[in-house]
Coordinates of C-alpha atoms and ligand atoms in Angstrom, one line a residue:
X1467 CA -32.9 3.9 24.5
X1468 CA -33.8 7.6 24.4
X1469 CA -30.4 9.0 25.2
X1470 CA -27.5 8.0 23.1
X1471 CA -24.1 9.0 24.4
X1472 CA -21.4 9.5 21.7
X1473 CA -17.8 8.9 22.7
X1474 CA -15.3 11.3 21.2
X1475 CA -13.9 8.7 18.8
X1476 CA -17.4 7.6 17.7
X1477 CA -18.1 7.6 14.0
X1478 CA -21.3 7.2 12.0
X1479 CA -21.4 6.2 8.4
X1480 CA -23.2 8.5 6.0
X1481 CA -25.1 5.5 4.8
X1482 CA -26.9 5.4 8.2
X1483 CA -26.8 9.1 8.9
X1484 CA -30.1 10.0 7.2
X1485 CA -32.3 7.6 9.1
X1486 CA -35.5 9.0 10.3
X1487 CA -35.4 10.0 13.9
X1488 CA -37.9 7.5 15.1
X1489 CA -38.1 5.4 18.2
X1490 CA -37.8 1.6 18.5
X1491 CA -35.4 1.3 15.6
X1492 CA -33.1 -1.1 17.5
X1493 CA -33.9 -4.7 16.9
X1494 CA -31.7 -6.3 19.6
X1495 CA -28.5 -6.1 21.5
X1496 CA -25.5 -8.1 20.2
X1497 CA -23.3 -10.2 22.3
X1498 CA -21.3 -7.3 23.5
X1499 CA -24.3 -5.2 24.4
X1500 CA -24.3 -2.9 21.3
X1501 CA -27.7 -2.0 19.8
X1502 CA -28.2 -3.7 16.4
X1503 CA -30.3 -2.3 13.6
X1504 CA -31.7 -3.8 10.4
X1505 CA -31.6 -2.0 7.1
X1506 CA -32.9 -3.2 3.8
X1507 CA -31.1 -2.2 0.6
X1508 CA -33.1 -2.4 -2.5
X1509 CA -31.3 -3.3 -5.7
X1510 CA -32.5 -1.1 -8.6
X1511 CA -32.8 -3.1 -11.7
X1512 CA -33.0 -1.8 -15.3
X1513 CA -36.7 -1.1 -15.4
X1514 CA -36.3 1.3 -12.4
X1515 CA -33.3 3.2 -13.3
X1516 CA -32.4 2.9 -17.0
X1517 CA -28.9 2.2 -18.4
X1518 CA -27.5 -0.7 -16.5
X1519 CA -24.9 -1.3 -19.2
X1520 CA -21.3 -2.1 -18.9
X1521 CA -20.4 1.6 -18.6
X1522 CA -17.0 1.2 -16.9
X1523 CA -14.0 3.1 -18.0
X1524 CA -10.6 3.1 -16.6
X1525 CA -7.8 5.7 -16.6
X1526 CA -4.2 4.9 -16.0
X1527 CA -3.1 5.6 -12.5
X1528 CA 0.3 4.3 -13.0
X1529 CA 1.8 7.8 -12.6
X1530 CA 2.4 9.1 -9.1
X1531 CA 0.0 10.2 -6.5
X1532 CA -2.5 12.9 -7.2
X1533 CA -1.9 13.3 -10.9
X1534 CA -4.8 11.2 -12.1
X1535 CA -8.0 12.7 -13.3
X1536 CA -10.8 11.1 -15.3
X1537 CA -13.1 12.6 -17.8
X1538 CA -16.1 11.1 -16.1
X1539 CA -15.1 12.5 -12.8
X1540 CA -14.9 16.0 -14.3
X1541 CA -18.3 15.5 -15.9
X1542 CA -19.8 14.4 -12.5
X1543 CA -18.2 17.4 -10.8
X1544 CA -19.6 19.7 -13.4
X1545 CA -23.0 18.3 -12.8
X1546 CA -22.8 18.8 -9.1
X1547 CA -21.4 22.4 -9.4
X1548 CA -24.3 23.2 -11.7
X1549 CA -26.7 21.7 -9.1
X1550 CA -25.1 23.7 -6.3
X1551 CA -25.1 27.0 -8.2
X1552 CA -28.8 26.5 -9.0
X1553 CA -29.7 26.2 -5.3
X1554 CA -31.4 29.1 -3.6
X1555 CA -30.0 30.4 -0.3
X1556 CA -32.5 31.5 2.3
X1557 CA -31.9 33.4 5.6
X1558 CA -34.2 33.3 8.5
X1559 CA -35.4 36.4 10.4
X1560 CA -32.2 36.5 12.5
X1561 CA -30.1 36.2 9.4
X1562 CA -29.1 32.6 10.0
X1563 CA -28.6 30.3 7.0
X1564 CA -31.8 28.3 6.5
X1565 CA -30.7 25.0 5.0
X1566 CA -33.4 23.1 3.1
X1567 CA -33.5 19.4 4.1
X1568 CA -32.5 16.9 1.5
X1569 CA -35.6 15.3 -0.1
X1570 CA -36.2 11.8 1.2
X1571 CA -38.1 10.4 -1.7
X1572 CA -35.8 8.5 -4.1
X1573 CA -38.0 8.8 -7.1
X1574 CA -37.5 12.5 -7.8
X1575 CA -33.8 12.4 -8.5
X1576 CA -33.0 9.2 -10.2
X1577 CA -29.4 7.9 -10.0
X1578 CA -27.9 11.1 -8.6
X1579 CA -30.4 10.9 -5.8
X1580 CA -29.2 12.3 -2.5
X1581 CA -31.4 10.3 -0.1
X1582 CA -31.3 7.5 2.4
X1583 CA -31.0 4.0 1.0
X1584 CA -32.7 2.4 3.9
X1585 CA -36.2 1.2 3.1
X1586 CA -37.4 0.0 6.4
X1587 CA -35.9 -0.7 9.8
X1588 CA -36.5 -2.5 13.0
X1589 CA -38.2 -5.8 13.5
X1590 CA -39.0 -8.1 16.4
X1591 CA -36.7 -8.3 19.3
X1592 CA -34.3 -11.2 19.0
X1593 CA -31.0 -12.2 20.5
X1594 CA -27.8 -13.3 18.8
X1595 CA -28.6 -16.9 19.9
X1596 CA -32.1 -17.0 18.4
X1597 CA -32.5 -19.0 15.2
X1598 CA -33.6 -16.9 12.2
X1599 CA -35.8 -19.8 11.1
X1600 CA -38.2 -18.9 14.0
X1601 CA -38.6 -15.3 12.8
X1602 CA -41.3 -14.5 10.3
X1603 CA -39.7 -13.4 7.0
X1604 CA -41.5 -10.6 5.4
X1605 CA -42.1 -10.7 1.7
X1606 CA -39.9 -7.7 1.0
X1607 CA -37.1 -9.2 3.0
X1608 CA -37.3 -12.3 0.8
X1609 CA -37.4 -10.4 -2.4
X1610 CA -34.5 -11.1 -4.8
X1611 CA -34.0 -7.3 -5.0
X1612 CA -33.7 -6.6 -1.3
X1613 CA -30.5 -7.2 0.8
X1614 CA -31.2 -7.3 4.6
X1615 CA -28.3 -6.1 6.7
X1616 CA -27.9 -6.1 10.4
X1617 CA -25.5 -3.4 11.6
X1618 CA -24.8 -1.1 14.5
X1619 CA -25.0 2.7 14.3
X1620 CA -22.4 5.0 15.7
X1621 CA -19.4 3.0 16.8
X1622 CA -15.9 3.6 18.1
X1623 CA -13.2 3.4 15.5
X1624 CA -12.3 -0.2 16.4
X1625 CA -15.9 -1.3 15.5
X1626 CA -16.3 0.6 12.2
X1627 CA -16.8 -2.7 10.4
X1628 CA -20.2 -3.1 12.0
X1629 CA -21.6 -0.2 9.9
X1630 CA -22.1 -0.1 6.1
X1631 CA -19.8 2.4 4.4
X1632 CA -20.4 4.1 1.1
X1633 CA -17.3 2.4 -0.4
X1634 CA -19.1 -1.0 0.1
X1635 CA -22.1 0.2 -1.9
X1636 CA -19.9 1.7 -4.6
X1637 CA -18.1 -1.7 -5.0
X1638 CA -21.5 -3.5 -4.9
X1639 CA -22.6 -1.2 -7.8
X1640 CA -19.4 -2.0 -9.7
X1641 CA -20.0 -5.8 -9.2
X1642 CA -23.6 -5.6 -10.4
X1643 CA -22.5 -3.6 -13.5
X1644 CA -19.9 -6.3 -14.3
X1645 CA -21.8 -9.5 -14.2
X1646 CA -19.6 -11.3 -16.7
X1647 CA -16.5 -10.5 -14.7
X1648 CA -17.9 -11.9 -11.5
X1649 CA -19.9 -14.8 -12.9
X1650 CA -18.5 -18.1 -11.6
X1651 CA -15.4 -16.4 -10.1
X1652 CA -13.6 -17.2 -6.9
X1653 CA -13.5 -13.9 -4.9
X1654 CA -11.8 -12.8 -1.7
X1655 CA -13.0 -9.8 0.2
X1656 CA -10.7 -8.2 2.7
X1657 CA -12.2 -6.1 5.6
X1658 CA -15.7 -7.1 4.6
X1659 CA -17.4 -5.6 7.7
X1660 CA -21.2 -6.4 7.6
X1661 CA -20.6 -8.5 4.4
X1662 CA -22.9 -6.5 2.1
X1663 CA -20.3 -6.4 -0.8
X1664 CA -19.6 -10.1 -0.5
X1665 CA -23.3 -10.9 -0.5
X1666 CA -23.7 -8.9 -3.7
X1667 CA -20.6 -10.6 -5.2
X1668 CA -22.0 -14.0 -4.3
X1669 CA -25.2 -13.5 -6.4
X1670 CA -22.8 -14.0 -9.3
X1671 CA -19.6 -15.7 -8.1
X1672 CA -19.0 -19.3 -7.6
X1673 CA -17.3 -18.8 -4.2
X1674 CA -16.7 -15.7 -2.0
X1675 CA -14.4 -15.8 0.9
X1676 CA -15.7 -12.9 3.0
X1677 CA -13.0 -12.0 5.5
X1678 CA -12.5 -9.7 8.5
X1679 CA -11.2 -9.9 12.0
X1680 CA -12.9 -10.3 15.4
X1681 CA -15.4 -12.9 16.6
X1682 CA -18.2 -10.4 17.2
X1683 CA -17.9 -8.8 13.8
X1684 CA -17.6 -12.1 12.0
X1685 CA -20.8 -13.3 13.9
X1686 CA -22.7 -10.3 12.6
X1687 CA -21.3 -10.9 9.1
X1688 CA -22.3 -14.5 9.2
X1689 CA -25.8 -13.6 10.3
X1690 CA -26.1 -11.2 7.4
X1691 CA -25.1 -14.0 5.0
X1692 CA -27.7 -16.2 6.6
X1693 CA -30.4 -13.5 6.4
X1694 CA -29.7 -13.2 2.6
X1695 CA -29.4 -16.9 1.7
X1696 CA -32.6 -16.6 -0.5
X1697 CA -30.5 -14.4 -2.9
X1698 CA -27.9 -17.2 -3.2
X1699 CA -27.8 -20.6 -4.8
X1700 CA -29.9 -22.7 -2.5
X1701 CA -27.7 -25.7 -3.0
X1702 CA -24.4 -24.0 -2.2
X1703 CA -22.6 -22.2 0.5
X1704 CA -21.1 -19.6 -1.9
X1705 CA -20.1 -17.2 0.9
X1706 CA -17.6 -18.5 3.5
X1707 CA -17.0 -16.0 6.3
X1708 CA -13.5 -16.4 7.5
X1709 CA -11.0 -14.6 9.7
X1710 CA -8.1 -12.9 7.9
X1711 CA -6.1 -10.5 10.0
X1712 CA -3.7 -8.3 7.9
X1713 CA -1.6 -8.0 11.0
X1714 CA -1.3 -11.7 11.5
X1715 CA -0.6 -14.9 9.7
X1716 CA -2.4 -14.4 6.4
X1717 CA -4.5 -17.6 6.2
X1718 CA -4.2 -19.4 9.5
X1719 CA -5.4 -23.0 9.6
X1720 CA -3.9 -23.5 13.1
X1721 CA -7.0 -23.1 15.2
X1722 CA -10.4 -24.8 14.7
X1723 CA -13.1 -22.1 15.2
X1724 CA -16.2 -21.3 13.2
X1725 CA -14.3 -18.8 11.1
X1726 CA -10.9 -20.5 10.7
X1727 CA -9.7 -21.7 7.3
X1728 CA -9.7 -25.4 6.3
X1729 CA -6.7 -26.7 4.3
X1730 CA -8.9 -27.2 1.2
X1731 CA -10.2 -23.6 1.4
X1732 CA -6.7 -22.3 1.4
X1733 CA -5.9 -24.5 -1.6
X1734 CA -9.1 -23.4 -3.4
X1735 CA -8.2 -19.7 -2.8
X1736 CA -4.6 -20.3 -4.0
X1737 CA -5.7 -22.2 -7.1
X1738 CA -8.8 -20.4 -8.2
X1739 CA -9.0 -16.8 -6.8
X1740 CA -8.9 -14.2 -9.5
X1741 CA -10.7 -11.3 -7.8
X1742 CA -10.0 -9.5 -4.6
X1743 CA -12.2 -6.8 -3.1
X1744 CA -11.6 -4.2 -0.4
X1745 CA -14.1 -1.4 0.4
X1746 CA -13.2 1.6 2.6
X1747 CA -10.4 -0.1 4.4
X1748 CA -7.7 2.6 4.4
X1749 CA -8.2 5.0 7.3
X1750 CA -5.2 4.2 9.5
X1751 CA -1.6 4.2 8.0
X1752 CA -0.4 1.2 9.9
X1753 CA -3.5 -0.9 8.9
X1754 CA -3.1 0.3 5.3
X1755 CA 0.5 -0.9 5.3
X1756 CA -0.6 -4.2 6.6
X1757 CA -3.4 -4.4 4.0
X1758 CA -1.0 -3.8 1.2
X1759 CA 1.5 -6.4 2.6
X1760 CA -1.4 -8.9 2.6
X1761 CA -2.5 -8.0 -0.9
X1762 CA 1.1 -8.5 -2.1
X1763 CA 1.6 -11.8 -0.3
X1764 CA -1.7 -13.2 -1.5
X1765 CA -1.6 -12.0 -5.1
X1766 CA 2.0 -13.1 -5.6
X1767 CA 1.1 -16.7 -4.4
X1768 CA -2.0 -17.1 -6.4
X1769 CA -1.8 -19.5 -9.3
X1770 CA -3.6 -17.2 -11.6
X1771 CA -3.3 -13.5 -12.5
X1772 CA -5.6 -11.5 -10.2
X1773 CA -7.4 -8.2 -10.1
X1774 CA -7.9 -6.3 -6.9
X1775 CA -10.6 -3.6 -6.6
X1776 CA -10.3 -1.1 -3.8
X1777 CA -12.8 1.6 -3.0
X1778 CA -11.9 4.5 -0.9
X1779 CA -13.6 7.7 0.3
X1780 CA -11.4 10.7 0.5
X1781 CA -12.6 12.3 3.8
X1782 CA -11.3 15.8 3.7
X1783 CA -10.5 17.7 6.9
X1784 CA -8.9 21.1 7.6
X1785 CA -5.6 20.6 9.3
X1786 CA -3.5 23.3 11.0
X1787 CA -0.4 21.4 9.8
X1788 CA -1.4 21.9 6.1
X1789 CA -3.5 25.0 6.7
X1790 CA -5.7 23.5 4.1
X1791 CA -8.2 20.6 3.6
X1792 CA -6.5 17.3 3.1
X1793 CA -7.0 13.6 3.7
X1794 CA -3.7 12.0 5.0
X1795 CA -5.2 8.5 5.0
X1796 CA -6.0 8.9 1.3
X1797 CA -2.5 10.3 0.5
X1798 CA -1.0 7.3 2.2
X1799 CA -3.2 4.9 0.3
X1800 CA -2.0 6.5 -3.0
X1801 CA 1.6 6.1 -1.9
X1802 CA 1.0 2.5 -1.1
X1803 CA -0.5 2.0 -4.6
X1804 CA 2.6 3.6 -6.1
X1805 CA 4.9 1.4 -4.0
X1806 CA 3.0 -1.7 -5.1
X1807 CA 3.4 -0.7 -8.7
X1808 CA 7.1 -0.1 -8.2
X1809 CA 7.8 -3.5 -6.8
X1810 CA 10.4 -5.3 -8.9
X1811 CA 10.8 -8.7 -7.2
X1812 CA 11.0 -10.5 -10.6
X1813 CA 7.9 -12.6 -9.6
X1814 CA 4.8 -10.5 -9.9
X1815 CA 4.1 -7.2 -11.5
X1816 CA 1.4 -4.9 -10.3
X1817 CA -0.3 -2.2 -12.4
X1818 CA -2.7 0.4 -11.0
X1819 CA -5.6 2.1 -12.7
X1820 CA -8.3 4.4 -11.5
X1821 CA -11.8 3.3 -12.5
X1822 CA -14.0 6.2 -13.5
X1823 CA -17.2 5.7 -11.6
X1824 CA -19.5 6.0 -14.6
X1825 CA -21.1 2.6 -14.0
X1826 CA -24.7 2.6 -13.1
X1827 CA -26.0 3.0 -9.5
X1828 CA -27.9 0.0 -8.3
X1829 CA -28.4 1.4 -4.8
X1830 CA -29.6 4.7 -3.6
X1831 CA -26.8 6.6 -1.9
X1832 CA -24.8 9.7 -2.5
X1833 CA -22.0 8.9 -5.0
X1834 CA -19.9 11.9 -4.0
X1835 CA -16.8 12.7 -6.1
X1836 CA -14.6 11.8 -3.1
X1837 CA -15.7 8.2 -3.5
X1838 CA -13.1 6.5 -5.7
X1839 CA -12.4 3.0 -7.1
X1840 CA -9.0 1.6 -8.0
X1841 CA -8.1 -1.5 -10.0
X1842 CA -4.8 -3.3 -9.4
X1843 CA -3.8 -6.0 -11.8
X1844 CA -1.3 -8.6 -10.4
X1845 CA 0.4 -10.6 -13.2
X1846 CA 3.0 -13.4 -12.5
X1847 CA 6.2 -12.7 -14.5
Ligands
LIG2892 C1 -14.5 1.1 7.5 S1 -14.7 -0.6 7.7 C2 -15.3 -1.1 6.1 C3 -16.2 -2.2 6.2 C4 -16.8 -2.6 4.9 N1 -15.9 -3.0 3.9 C5 -17.7 -1.4 4.4 O1 -17.2 -0.7 3.5 O2 -18.8 -1.3 4.8 C6 -13.0 -1.2 7.7 C7 -12.9 -2.7 7.9 O3 -11.6 -3.1 7.9 C8 -11.5 -4.1 8.9 N2 -10.1 -4.3 9.5 C9 -9.4 -3.4 10.3 N3 -8.3 -3.9 10.6 C10 -8.2 -5.1 10.1 C11 -7.2 -6.2 10.1 N4 -6.1 -6.0 10.8 N5 -7.4 -7.3 9.4 C12 -8.6 -7.4 8.7 N6 -9.5 -6.5 8.7 C13 -9.3 -5.4 9.3 C14 -12.4 -3.7 10.0 O4 -12.8 -4.7 10.9 C15 -13.6 -3.2 9.2 O5 -14.5 -4.2 8.9

């Protein structure tokens, strides 16, 4: 696979962008013929990176779109500006800008590191149908601090769930910084993609319903859960990969497939779920509307008050329409949050806050200022 052809709507996550340009990275082809890669994400514990305290603060985002700022955010920005202004600018002999490559070693920069999070890649060739039990498991892979994730690289938009996005890692950081909140909880993740956030949540939670849509993606997600079973309670099946399509019937028990819901799972979710997660799921306005309808439907039927954590990356683009940089998907997301908060159905009230991302980084990735986390609290009236 020397030549990779990118389609015009092909996107590549920054998480995978900085991989070394080596050969033989692909581990196999999936059932639909896409190259599958393996990346290992190391969890940095206290000894490696210092203050893994509770460090989470929240600012009220109850006001309308775009008016919320957080002290922590400003501090972060300040740090980055300082870093930028300290950089030297070099020109080559033709006067072109000579851009220094980002350092690859994580050790030099600590938590603000701008470097790849992937430790190793590749592995023996295997097919979707092969049993993982037959594959030799390396020591690193079995470490309690390493999460192994199969994913594809550049994908068309309809397959973005097969990559790991920065929002998933931000949410994973948040989970690991809030062990008490997640300990023993029943959690539902929407649009889980490769499943990395659910897997992290399952290291603490009692049960995680890890949901997305599409047989092929759900297969990949299930494989990732299996690959990381050594991180989870050996007795239990904490992570259940299930189909939940925001555009369809919320929790269908109609069909009997590997990823369909059993009646008792729906009841368990209804009776016990208190935490909902969604990472980087707002990039198309129609889907965002469907996601918010799903959140509303679910949260207003749960027996208990629930909290929904949504991460989003504000991807700024210059548009002729605005003659400026903007992110329409982000603006729409903020309007949906406002609308949720304005709901007055007499049954459930929703409040929205922005979480200042001051919590520790347990994974190496670039926590850019456009990466944001929101907390929505749903309370029965
Ligand atoms: C950008 S990916 C994010 C995946 C993962 N949360 C992450 O951050 O790495 C968006 C996810 O939303 C899912 N999604 C899109 N439309 C959906 C729908 N109608 N119902 C459920 N999930 C959907 C996609 O399949 C994909 O996994």
